[in-house]
Coordinates of C-alpha atoms in Angstrom, one line a residue:
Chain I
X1 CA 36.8 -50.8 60.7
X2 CA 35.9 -52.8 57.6
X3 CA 33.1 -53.9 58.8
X4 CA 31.9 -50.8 60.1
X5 CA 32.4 -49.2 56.9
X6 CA 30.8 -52.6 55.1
X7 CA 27.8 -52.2 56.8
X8 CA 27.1 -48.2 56.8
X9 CA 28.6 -48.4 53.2
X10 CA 25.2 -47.3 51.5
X11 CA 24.3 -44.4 53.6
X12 CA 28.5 -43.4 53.5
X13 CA 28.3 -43.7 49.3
X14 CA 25.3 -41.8 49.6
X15 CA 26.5 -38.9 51.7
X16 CA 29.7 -38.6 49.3
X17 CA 27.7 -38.5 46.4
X18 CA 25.0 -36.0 47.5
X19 CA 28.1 -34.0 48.9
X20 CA 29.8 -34.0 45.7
X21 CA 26.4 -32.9 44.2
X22 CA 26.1 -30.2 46.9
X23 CA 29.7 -29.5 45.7
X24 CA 28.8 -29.0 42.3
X25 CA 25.5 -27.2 42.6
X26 CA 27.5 -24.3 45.4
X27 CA 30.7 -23.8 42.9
X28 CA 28.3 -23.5 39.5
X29 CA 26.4 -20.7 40.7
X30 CA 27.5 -18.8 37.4
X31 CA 27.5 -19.9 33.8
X32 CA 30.8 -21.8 32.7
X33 CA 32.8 -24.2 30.6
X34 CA 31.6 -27.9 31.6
X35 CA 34.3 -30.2 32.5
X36 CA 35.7 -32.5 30.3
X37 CA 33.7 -35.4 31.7
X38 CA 30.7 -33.6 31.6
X39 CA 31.2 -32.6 28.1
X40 CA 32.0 -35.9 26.6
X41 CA 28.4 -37.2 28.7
X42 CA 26.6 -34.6 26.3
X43 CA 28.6 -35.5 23.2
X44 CA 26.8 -38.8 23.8
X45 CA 23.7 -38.0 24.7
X46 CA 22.6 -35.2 22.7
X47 CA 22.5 -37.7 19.5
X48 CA 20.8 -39.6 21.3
X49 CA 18.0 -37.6 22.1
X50 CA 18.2 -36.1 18.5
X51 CA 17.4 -39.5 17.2
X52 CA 14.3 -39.8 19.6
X53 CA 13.5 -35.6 19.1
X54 CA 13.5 -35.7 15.2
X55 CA 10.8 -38.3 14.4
X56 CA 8.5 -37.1 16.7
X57 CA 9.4 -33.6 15.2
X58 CA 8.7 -35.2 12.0
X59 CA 5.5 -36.9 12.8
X60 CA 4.1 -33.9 14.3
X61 CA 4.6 -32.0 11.5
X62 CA 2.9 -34.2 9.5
X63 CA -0.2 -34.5 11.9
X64 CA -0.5 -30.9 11.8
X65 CA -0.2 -30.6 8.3
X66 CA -2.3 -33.1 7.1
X67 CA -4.2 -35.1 9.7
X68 CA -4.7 -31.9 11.6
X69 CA -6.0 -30.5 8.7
X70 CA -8.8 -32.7 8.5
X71 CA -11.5 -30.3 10.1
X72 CA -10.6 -27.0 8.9
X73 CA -13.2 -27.1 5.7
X74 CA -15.6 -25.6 8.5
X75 CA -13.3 -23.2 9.8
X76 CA -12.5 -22.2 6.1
X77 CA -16.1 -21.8 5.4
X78 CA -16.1 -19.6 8.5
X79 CA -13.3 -17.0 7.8
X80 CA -14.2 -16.6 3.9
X81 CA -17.7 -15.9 5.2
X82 CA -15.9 -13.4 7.9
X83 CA -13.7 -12.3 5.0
X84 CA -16.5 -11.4 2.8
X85 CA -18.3 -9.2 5.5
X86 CA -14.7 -7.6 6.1
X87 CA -14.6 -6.9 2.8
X88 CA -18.4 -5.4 2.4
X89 CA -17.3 -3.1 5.5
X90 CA -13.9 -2.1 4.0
X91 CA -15.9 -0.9 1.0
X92 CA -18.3 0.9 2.4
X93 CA -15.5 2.9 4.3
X94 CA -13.6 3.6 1.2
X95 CA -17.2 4.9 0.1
X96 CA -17.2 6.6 2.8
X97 CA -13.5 8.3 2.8
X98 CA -14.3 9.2 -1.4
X99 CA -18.1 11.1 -0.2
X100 CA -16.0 12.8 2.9
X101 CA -13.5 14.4 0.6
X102 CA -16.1 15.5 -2.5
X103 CA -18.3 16.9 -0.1
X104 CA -15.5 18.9 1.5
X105 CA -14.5 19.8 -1.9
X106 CA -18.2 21.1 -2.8
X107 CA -18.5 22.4 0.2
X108 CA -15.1 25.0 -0.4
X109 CA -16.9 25.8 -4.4
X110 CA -19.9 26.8 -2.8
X111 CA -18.4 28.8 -0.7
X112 CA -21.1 31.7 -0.8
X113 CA -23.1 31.2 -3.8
X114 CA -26.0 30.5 -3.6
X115 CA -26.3 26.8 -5.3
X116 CA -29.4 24.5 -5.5
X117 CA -27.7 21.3 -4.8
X118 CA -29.1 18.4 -6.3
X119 CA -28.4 14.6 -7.2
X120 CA -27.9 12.4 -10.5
X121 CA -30.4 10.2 -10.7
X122 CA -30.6 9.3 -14.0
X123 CA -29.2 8.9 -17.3
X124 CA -30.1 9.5 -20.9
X125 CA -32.0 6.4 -22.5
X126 CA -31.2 7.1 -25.9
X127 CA -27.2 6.6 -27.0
X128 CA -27.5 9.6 -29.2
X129 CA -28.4 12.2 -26.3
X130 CA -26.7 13.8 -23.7
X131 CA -28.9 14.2 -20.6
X132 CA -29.2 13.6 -16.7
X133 CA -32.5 13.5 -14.4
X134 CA -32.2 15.5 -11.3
X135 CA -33.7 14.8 -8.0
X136 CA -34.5 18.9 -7.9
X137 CA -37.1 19.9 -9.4
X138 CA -39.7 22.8 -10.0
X139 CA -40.6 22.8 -6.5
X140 CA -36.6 23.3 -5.8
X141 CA -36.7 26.5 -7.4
X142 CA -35.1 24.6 -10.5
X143 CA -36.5 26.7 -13.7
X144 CA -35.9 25.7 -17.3
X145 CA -32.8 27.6 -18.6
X146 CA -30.6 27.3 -15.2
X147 CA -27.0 26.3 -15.7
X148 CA -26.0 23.4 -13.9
X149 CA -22.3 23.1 -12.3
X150 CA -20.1 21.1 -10.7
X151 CA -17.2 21.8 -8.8
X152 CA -15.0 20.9 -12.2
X153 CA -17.0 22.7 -14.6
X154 CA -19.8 23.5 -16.3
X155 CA -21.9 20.3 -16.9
X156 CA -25.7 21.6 -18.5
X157 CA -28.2 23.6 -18.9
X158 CA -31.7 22.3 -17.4
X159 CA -33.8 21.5 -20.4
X160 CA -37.4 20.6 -18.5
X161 CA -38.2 20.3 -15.3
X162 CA -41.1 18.7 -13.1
X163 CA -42.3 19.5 -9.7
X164 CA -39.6 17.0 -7.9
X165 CA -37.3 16.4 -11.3
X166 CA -35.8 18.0 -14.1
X167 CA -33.7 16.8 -17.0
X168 CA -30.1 19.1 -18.1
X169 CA -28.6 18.8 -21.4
X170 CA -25.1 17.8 -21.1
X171 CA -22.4 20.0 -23.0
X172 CA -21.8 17.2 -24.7
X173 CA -24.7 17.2 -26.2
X174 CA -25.2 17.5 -29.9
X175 CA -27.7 20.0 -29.8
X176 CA -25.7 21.7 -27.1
X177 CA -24.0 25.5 -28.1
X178 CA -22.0 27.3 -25.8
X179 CA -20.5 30.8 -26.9
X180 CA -16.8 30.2 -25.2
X181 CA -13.9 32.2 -25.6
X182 CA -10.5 31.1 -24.6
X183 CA -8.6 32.2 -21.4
X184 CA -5.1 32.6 -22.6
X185 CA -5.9 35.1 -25.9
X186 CA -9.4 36.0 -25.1
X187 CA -10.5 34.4 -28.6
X188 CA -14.0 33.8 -29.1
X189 CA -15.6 31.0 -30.3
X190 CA -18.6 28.2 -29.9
X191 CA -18.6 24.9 -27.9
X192 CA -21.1 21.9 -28.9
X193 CA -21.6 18.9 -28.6
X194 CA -20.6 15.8 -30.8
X195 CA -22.9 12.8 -31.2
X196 CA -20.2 10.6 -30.3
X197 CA -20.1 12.5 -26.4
X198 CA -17.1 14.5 -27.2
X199 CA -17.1 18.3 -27.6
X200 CA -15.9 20.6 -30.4
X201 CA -14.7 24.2 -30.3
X202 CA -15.2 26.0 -33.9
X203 CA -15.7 29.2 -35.4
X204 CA -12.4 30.5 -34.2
X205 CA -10.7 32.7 -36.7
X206 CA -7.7 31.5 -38.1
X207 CA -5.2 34.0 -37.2
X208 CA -6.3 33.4 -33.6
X209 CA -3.1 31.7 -31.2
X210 CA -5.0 28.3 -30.5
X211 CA -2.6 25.4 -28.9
X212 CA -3.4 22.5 -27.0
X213 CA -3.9 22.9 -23.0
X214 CA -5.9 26.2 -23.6
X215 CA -8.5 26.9 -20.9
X216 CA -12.4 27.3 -22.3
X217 CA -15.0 29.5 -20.6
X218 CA -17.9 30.5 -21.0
X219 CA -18.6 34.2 -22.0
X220 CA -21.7 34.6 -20.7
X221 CA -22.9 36.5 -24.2
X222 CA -25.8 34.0 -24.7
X223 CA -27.8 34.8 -21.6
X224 CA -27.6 31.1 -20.2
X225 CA -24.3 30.8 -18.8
X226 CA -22.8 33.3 -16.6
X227 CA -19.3 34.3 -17.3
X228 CA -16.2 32.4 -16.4
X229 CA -17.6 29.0 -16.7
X230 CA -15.0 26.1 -17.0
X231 CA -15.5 24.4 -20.1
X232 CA -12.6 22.1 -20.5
X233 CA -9.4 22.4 -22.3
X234 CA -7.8 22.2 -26.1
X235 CA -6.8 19.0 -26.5
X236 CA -6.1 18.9 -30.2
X237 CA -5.8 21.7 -32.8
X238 CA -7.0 21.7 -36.1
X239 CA -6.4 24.0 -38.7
X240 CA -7.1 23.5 -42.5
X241 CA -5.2 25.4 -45.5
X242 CA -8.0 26.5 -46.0
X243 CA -11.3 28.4 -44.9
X244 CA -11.7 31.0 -42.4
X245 CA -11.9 29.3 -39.0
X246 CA -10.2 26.6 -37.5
X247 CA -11.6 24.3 -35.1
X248 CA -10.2 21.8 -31.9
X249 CA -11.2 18.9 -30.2
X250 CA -12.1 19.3 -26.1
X251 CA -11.6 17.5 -23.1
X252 CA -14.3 18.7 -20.7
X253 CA -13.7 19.9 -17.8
X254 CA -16.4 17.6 -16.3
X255 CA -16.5 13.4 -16.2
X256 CA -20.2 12.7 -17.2
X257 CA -19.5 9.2 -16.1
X258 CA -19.0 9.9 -12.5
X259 CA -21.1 12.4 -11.8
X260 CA -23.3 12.4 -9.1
X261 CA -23.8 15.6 -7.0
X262 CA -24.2 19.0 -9.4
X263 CA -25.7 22.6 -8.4
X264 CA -28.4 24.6 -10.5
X265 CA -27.4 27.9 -10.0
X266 CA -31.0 29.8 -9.4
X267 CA -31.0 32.3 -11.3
X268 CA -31.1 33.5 -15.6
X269 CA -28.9 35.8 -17.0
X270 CA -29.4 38.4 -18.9
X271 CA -27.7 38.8 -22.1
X272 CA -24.2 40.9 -21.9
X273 CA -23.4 43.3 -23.9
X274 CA -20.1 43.4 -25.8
X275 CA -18.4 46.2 -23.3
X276 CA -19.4 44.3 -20.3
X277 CA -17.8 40.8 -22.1
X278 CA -14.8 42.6 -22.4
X279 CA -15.1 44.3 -18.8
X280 CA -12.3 42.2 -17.0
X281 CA -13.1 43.2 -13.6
X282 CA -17.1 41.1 -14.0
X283 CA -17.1 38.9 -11.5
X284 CA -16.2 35.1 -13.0
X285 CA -17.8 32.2 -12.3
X286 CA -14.3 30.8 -11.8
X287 CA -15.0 27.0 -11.0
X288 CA -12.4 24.1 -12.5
X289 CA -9.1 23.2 -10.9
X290 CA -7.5 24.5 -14.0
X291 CA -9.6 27.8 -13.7
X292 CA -9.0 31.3 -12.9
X293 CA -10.5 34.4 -13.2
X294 CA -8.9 36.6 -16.0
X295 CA -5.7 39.0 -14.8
X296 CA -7.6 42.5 -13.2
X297 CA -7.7 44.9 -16.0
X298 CA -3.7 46.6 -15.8
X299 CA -4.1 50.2 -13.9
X300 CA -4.6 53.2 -16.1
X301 CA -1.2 53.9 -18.3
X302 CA 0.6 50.7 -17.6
X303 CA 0.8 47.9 -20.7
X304 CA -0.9 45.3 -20.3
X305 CA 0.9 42.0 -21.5
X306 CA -0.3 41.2 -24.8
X307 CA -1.4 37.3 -24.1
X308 CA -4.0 38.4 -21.6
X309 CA -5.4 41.5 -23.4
X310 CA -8.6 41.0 -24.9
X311 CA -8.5 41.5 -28.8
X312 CA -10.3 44.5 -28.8
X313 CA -11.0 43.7 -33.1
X314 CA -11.9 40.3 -32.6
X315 CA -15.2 40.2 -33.9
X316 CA -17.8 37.9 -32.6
X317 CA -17.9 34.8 -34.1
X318 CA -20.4 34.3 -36.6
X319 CA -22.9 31.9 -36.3
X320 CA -23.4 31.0 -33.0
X321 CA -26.4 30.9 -31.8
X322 CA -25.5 30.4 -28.3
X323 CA -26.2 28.2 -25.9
X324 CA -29.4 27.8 -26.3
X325 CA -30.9 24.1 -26.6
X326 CA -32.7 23.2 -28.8
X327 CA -36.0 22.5 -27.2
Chain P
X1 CA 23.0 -60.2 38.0
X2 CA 25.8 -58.0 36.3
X3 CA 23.5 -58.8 33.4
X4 CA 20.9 -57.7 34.8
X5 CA 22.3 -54.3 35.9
X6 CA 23.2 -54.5 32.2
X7 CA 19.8 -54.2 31.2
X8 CA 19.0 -52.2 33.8
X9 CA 21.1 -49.5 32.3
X10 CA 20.0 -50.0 28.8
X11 CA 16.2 -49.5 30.3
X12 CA 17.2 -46.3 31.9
X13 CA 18.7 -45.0 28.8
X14 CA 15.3 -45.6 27.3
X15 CA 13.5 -44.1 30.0
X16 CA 16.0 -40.9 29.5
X17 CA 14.8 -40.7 26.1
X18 CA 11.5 -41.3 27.3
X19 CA 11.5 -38.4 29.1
X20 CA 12.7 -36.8 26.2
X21 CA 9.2 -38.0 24.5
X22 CA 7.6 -36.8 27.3
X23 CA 8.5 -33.3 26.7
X24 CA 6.3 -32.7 23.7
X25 CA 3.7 -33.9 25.9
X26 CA 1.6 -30.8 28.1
X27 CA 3.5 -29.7 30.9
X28 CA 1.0 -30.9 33.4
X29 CA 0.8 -33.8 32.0
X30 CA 4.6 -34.7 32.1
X31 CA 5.6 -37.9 33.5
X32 CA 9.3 -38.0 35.6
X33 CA 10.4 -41.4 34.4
X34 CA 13.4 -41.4 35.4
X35 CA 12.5 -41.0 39.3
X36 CA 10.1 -43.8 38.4
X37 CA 13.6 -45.4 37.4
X38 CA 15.7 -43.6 40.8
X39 CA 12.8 -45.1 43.1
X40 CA 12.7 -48.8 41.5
X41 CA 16.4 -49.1 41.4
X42 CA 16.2 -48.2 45.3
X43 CA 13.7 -51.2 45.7
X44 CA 15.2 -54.0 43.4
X45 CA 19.0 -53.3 43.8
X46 CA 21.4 -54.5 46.8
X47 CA 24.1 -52.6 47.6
X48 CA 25.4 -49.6 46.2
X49 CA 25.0 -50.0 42.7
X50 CA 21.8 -48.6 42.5
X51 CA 22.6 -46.0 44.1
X52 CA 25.9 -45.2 41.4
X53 CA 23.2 -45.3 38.8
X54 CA 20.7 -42.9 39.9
X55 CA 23.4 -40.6 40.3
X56 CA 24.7 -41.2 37.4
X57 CA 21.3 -40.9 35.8
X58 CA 20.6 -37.7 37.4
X59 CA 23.9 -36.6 36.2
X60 CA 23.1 -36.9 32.7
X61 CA 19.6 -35.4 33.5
X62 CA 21.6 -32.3 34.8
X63 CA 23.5 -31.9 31.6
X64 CA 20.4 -32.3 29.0
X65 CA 17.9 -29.8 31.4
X66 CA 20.1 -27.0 31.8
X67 CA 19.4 -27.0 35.3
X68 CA 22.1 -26.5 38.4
X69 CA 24.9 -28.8 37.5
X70 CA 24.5 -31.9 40.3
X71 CA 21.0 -30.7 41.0
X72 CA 18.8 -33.6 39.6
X73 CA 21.9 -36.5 40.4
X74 CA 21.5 -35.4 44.0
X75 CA 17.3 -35.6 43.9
X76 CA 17.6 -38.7 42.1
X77 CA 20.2 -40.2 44.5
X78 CA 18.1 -38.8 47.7
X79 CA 15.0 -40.8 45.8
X80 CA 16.9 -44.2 45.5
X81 CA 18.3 -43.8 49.0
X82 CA 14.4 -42.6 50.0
X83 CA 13.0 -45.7 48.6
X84 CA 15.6 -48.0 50.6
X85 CA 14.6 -46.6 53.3
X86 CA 11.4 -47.0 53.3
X87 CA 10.9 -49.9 51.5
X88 CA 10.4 -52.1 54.8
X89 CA 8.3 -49.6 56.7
X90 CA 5.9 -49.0 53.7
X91 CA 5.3 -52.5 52.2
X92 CA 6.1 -50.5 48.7
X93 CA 6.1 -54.4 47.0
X94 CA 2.3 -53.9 45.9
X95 CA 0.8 -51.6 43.0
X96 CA -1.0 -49.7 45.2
X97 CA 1.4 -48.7 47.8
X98 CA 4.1 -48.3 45.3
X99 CA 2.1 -46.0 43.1
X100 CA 0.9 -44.2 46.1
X101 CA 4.4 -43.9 47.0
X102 CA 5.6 -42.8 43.7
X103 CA 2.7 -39.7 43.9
X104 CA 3.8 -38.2 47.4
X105 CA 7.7 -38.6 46.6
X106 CA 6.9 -36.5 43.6
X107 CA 5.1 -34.0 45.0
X108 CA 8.2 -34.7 48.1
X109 CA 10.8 -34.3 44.9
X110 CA 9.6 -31.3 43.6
X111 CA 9.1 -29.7 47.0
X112 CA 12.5 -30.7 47.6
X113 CA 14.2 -29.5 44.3
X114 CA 12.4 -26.1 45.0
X115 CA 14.2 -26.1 48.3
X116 CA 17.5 -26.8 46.9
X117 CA 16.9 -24.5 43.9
X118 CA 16.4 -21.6 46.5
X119 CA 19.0 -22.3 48.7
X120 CA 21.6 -22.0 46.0
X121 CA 20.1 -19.3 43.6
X122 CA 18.7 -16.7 45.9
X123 CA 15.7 -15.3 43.8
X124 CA 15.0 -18.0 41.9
X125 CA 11.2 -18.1 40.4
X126 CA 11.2 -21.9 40.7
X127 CA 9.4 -21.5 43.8
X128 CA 6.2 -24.0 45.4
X129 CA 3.7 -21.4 44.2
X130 CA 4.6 -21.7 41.0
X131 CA 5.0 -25.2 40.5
X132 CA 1.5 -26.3 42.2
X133 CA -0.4 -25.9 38.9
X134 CA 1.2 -28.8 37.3
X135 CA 2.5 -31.0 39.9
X136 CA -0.4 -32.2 40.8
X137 CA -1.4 -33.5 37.2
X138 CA 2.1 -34.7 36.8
X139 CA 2.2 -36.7 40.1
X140 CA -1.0 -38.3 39.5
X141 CA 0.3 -39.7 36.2
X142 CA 3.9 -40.3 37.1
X143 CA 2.0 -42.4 39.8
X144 CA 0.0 -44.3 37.1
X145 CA 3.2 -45.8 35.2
X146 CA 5.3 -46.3 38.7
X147 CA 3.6 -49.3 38.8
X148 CA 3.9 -51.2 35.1
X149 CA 7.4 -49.4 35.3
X150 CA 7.7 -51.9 38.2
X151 CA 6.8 -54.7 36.0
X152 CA 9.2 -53.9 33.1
X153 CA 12.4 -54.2 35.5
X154 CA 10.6 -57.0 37.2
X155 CA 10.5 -58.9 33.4
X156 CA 14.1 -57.9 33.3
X157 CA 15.1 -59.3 36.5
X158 CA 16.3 -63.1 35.5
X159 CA 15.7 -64.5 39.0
X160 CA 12.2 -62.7 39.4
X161 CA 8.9 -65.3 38.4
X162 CA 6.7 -64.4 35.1
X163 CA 3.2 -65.9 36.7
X164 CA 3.2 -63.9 39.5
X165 CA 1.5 -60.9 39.6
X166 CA 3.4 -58.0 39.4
X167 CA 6.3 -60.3 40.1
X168 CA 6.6 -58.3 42.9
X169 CA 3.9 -59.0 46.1
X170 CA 5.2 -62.9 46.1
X171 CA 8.7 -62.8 46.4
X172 CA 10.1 -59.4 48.0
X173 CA 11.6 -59.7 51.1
X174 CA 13.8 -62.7 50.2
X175 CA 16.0 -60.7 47.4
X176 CA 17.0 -58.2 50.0

């Protein structure tokens, strides 16, 4: 018997073995808690491979973040050239977004009218004027004395024209006049132009209610401008002890630095009289965000409120010679 | 030769940490040292002692892959046992038929394990499809260290001659 079992003793320690694997592999099917044995084997080994594991961990870290690193000036040339023509493309959509929504907004002020639209192509030379160069000119239909717009406000008058160009005087010109009155209390007065590029608004009498955020529009006396015209807004009051007007600083209504799109409105007005100035029901040119046509005249025996009824004895203000340029 | 299974143990340890190595390697490109180690034990060992240690290798193999507890002691075991068996028939005492050997018992192990795998985890994805890509790569090189793997434990082996080649092809039969 011994020497049957010495001689068949590898292929008999064999077949125990695998069937004690076989064992183990049939009775493990599901995750469990290792035997004691088992566990005390990994206690010992894991160290062990964590002393082989973190030096190589370590050394490939440092290959890949220095030796590795050797031959990425060419890929870094690469993506900043790629991120440059990213960022030439994301500009010119952003360009693109900002022209989509102020050429929807022009496109809602047109609305009907009947508009010649036309691009800023140039600027005044001279630092004491106030002009732009249009790409319209006379063969546009663009005549000298033609209001010039914008969806904001009023921004000229055209002041010369040529076959393809013409050149508006800015409101903010200094030889720029603009009879205006103001929305709120209806009181009457003139816009020009400072040589600095701001604007004025004078010749209001002194016991007119003047306050900062009033709304300036044109009045259309003047024969230029049509009536309703956004001029800008009060943005400071001053009144002297003295004297019989007072005056006040303006913010217009229109940024002369970004302009580039304006409309010419085709057509010269005739100069108002004083009933159809006071005549609340004339259609406005109502153009500004800021704004809106006068209240409708109240029906026939109702009071009107006082702040939007027209002085009836404010007189015109003196020395205003319109808004004519200077030409 | 208790000394030498000394050593023998202390070179399988390495080889298990080898292995570890050889994980950050490509997976196609992995080496199985330690059936390098299962097979050589079954060719330079008497008795049942080799067979204890591939087990016993295996075993711990088991614990650090996560795979079926017993799974890679009984492929190791079957590949020492394998090698004993065929030792004679195969003339597996020269490079080339050893490394040859040590390629088809790969491809042999790993058909093998997916067999076992499948028989005890129905539905197992370990299946021959999905192992083809990279056996192949990893046979090929498990092959091409089988054989100065040989040489290592033949160094180790005190009764074994340094100036023959291989230490192997001159003296074979006569240790077993």
């Amino acid at each position: 018997m011994s020497e049957l079992l010495s001689r068949f003793r590898f292929p008999l320690t064999y077949l125990v073995l695998a069937l004690l694997c076989v064992l183990s592999m049939s009775s493990r099917r599901e995750p469990a808690e290792m035997t004691l044995g088992s566990q005390a084997l990994l206690e010992v080994t894991v160290p062990l491979q964590q002393m082989v594991t973190l030096p190589v961990r370590e050394l490939r870290d440092l290959w890949d973040d220095y030796v590795a690193l050797v031959g990425l000036r060419e890929r870094l040339d690469e993506l900043e050239t790629k991120n440059a023509k990213l960022q030439e493309e994301n500009l010119r959509l952003q360009e693109a977004v900002v022209a989509s929504e102020r050429f929807e907004r022009i496109e809602s002020f047109i609305g009907e009218r009947k508009l010649i639209p036309s691009n800023v192509i140039g600027q005044d030379l001279s630092p004491w004027f106030k002009s732009i160069t249009l790409d319209q000119g006379a063969e546009a239909g663009v005549r000298p004395g033609m209001p010039v717009i914008t969806d904001s406000g009023l921004v000229g008058v055209v002041a010369g024209t040529t076959p393809r160009f013409s050149r508006v005087l800015l409101i903010t010109d200094p030889q720029s006049r603009i009879d205006t009155y103001v929305q709120r209390t209806r009181a009457r007065g003139a816009v020009h132009g400072n040589a600095d590029g701001s604007c004025s608004f004078q010749y209001i009498l002194r016991e007119q209610d003047l306050r900062t955020g009033d709304q300036l529009l044109t009045s259309g006396l003047g024969g230029i401008y049509p009536k309703g015209l956004r001029l800008g807004s009060v943005s400071a009051v001053e009144r002297k002890p003295y004297g019989l007007f007072q005056s006040a600083d303006i913010e217009p209504a229109v940024k002369f630095e970004q302009l580039e799109e304006v409309f010419v409105i085709p057509e010269r007005r005739e100069l108002p009289s004083e009933d159809e100035f006071a005549n609340e029901d004339e259609e406005l040119w109502a153009v500004g965000e800021g704004a809106t046509a006068p209240p409708a005249a109240p029906p026939a025996g109702a009071t009107p409120p006082a702040a939007t009824t027209p002085p009836a004895t404010t007189p015109p203000p003196p020395a205003t010679p319109d808004a004519r340029p200077e030409e | 030769m208790i000394f030498f299974q000394v050593r023998l143990i202390g070179v399988g340890i390495c080889l298990l940490l080898g292995q570890t190595l050889a994980q950050h390697l490509p997976e196609w490109l992995r080496p199985d040292l330690v059936l390098i180690f299962a097979l050589a034990m079954g060719l330079r060992l008497r008795g049942t002692g080799a067979l204890i240690l591939a087990f016993t290798f295996g075993l711990i193999f088991d614990l650090g892959s996560g795979a079926l507890p017993g799974l890679y002691a009984f492929l190791r075991g079957t590949a020492c046992a394998a090698t004993r068996l065929f030792d004679r028939a195969l003339y597996l005492r020269a490079p080339v038929p050893w490394a040859i050997y040590v390629l088809a018992y790969t491809v042999i192990d790993a058909l093998l394990m997916c067999a076992v795998v499948g028989f005890f985890v129905p539905g197992s994805t370990l299946t021959w499809e999905s192992i083809l890509t990279s056996l192949p790569g990893m046979a090929i090189f498990t092959a091409l260290l089988a054989a100065p793997l040989l040489g290592v434990f033949q160094r180790l082996d005190p009764e074994s001659s340094p100036q023959a080649a291989w230490g192997l092809l001159a003296r074979g039969r006569s240790r077993l």
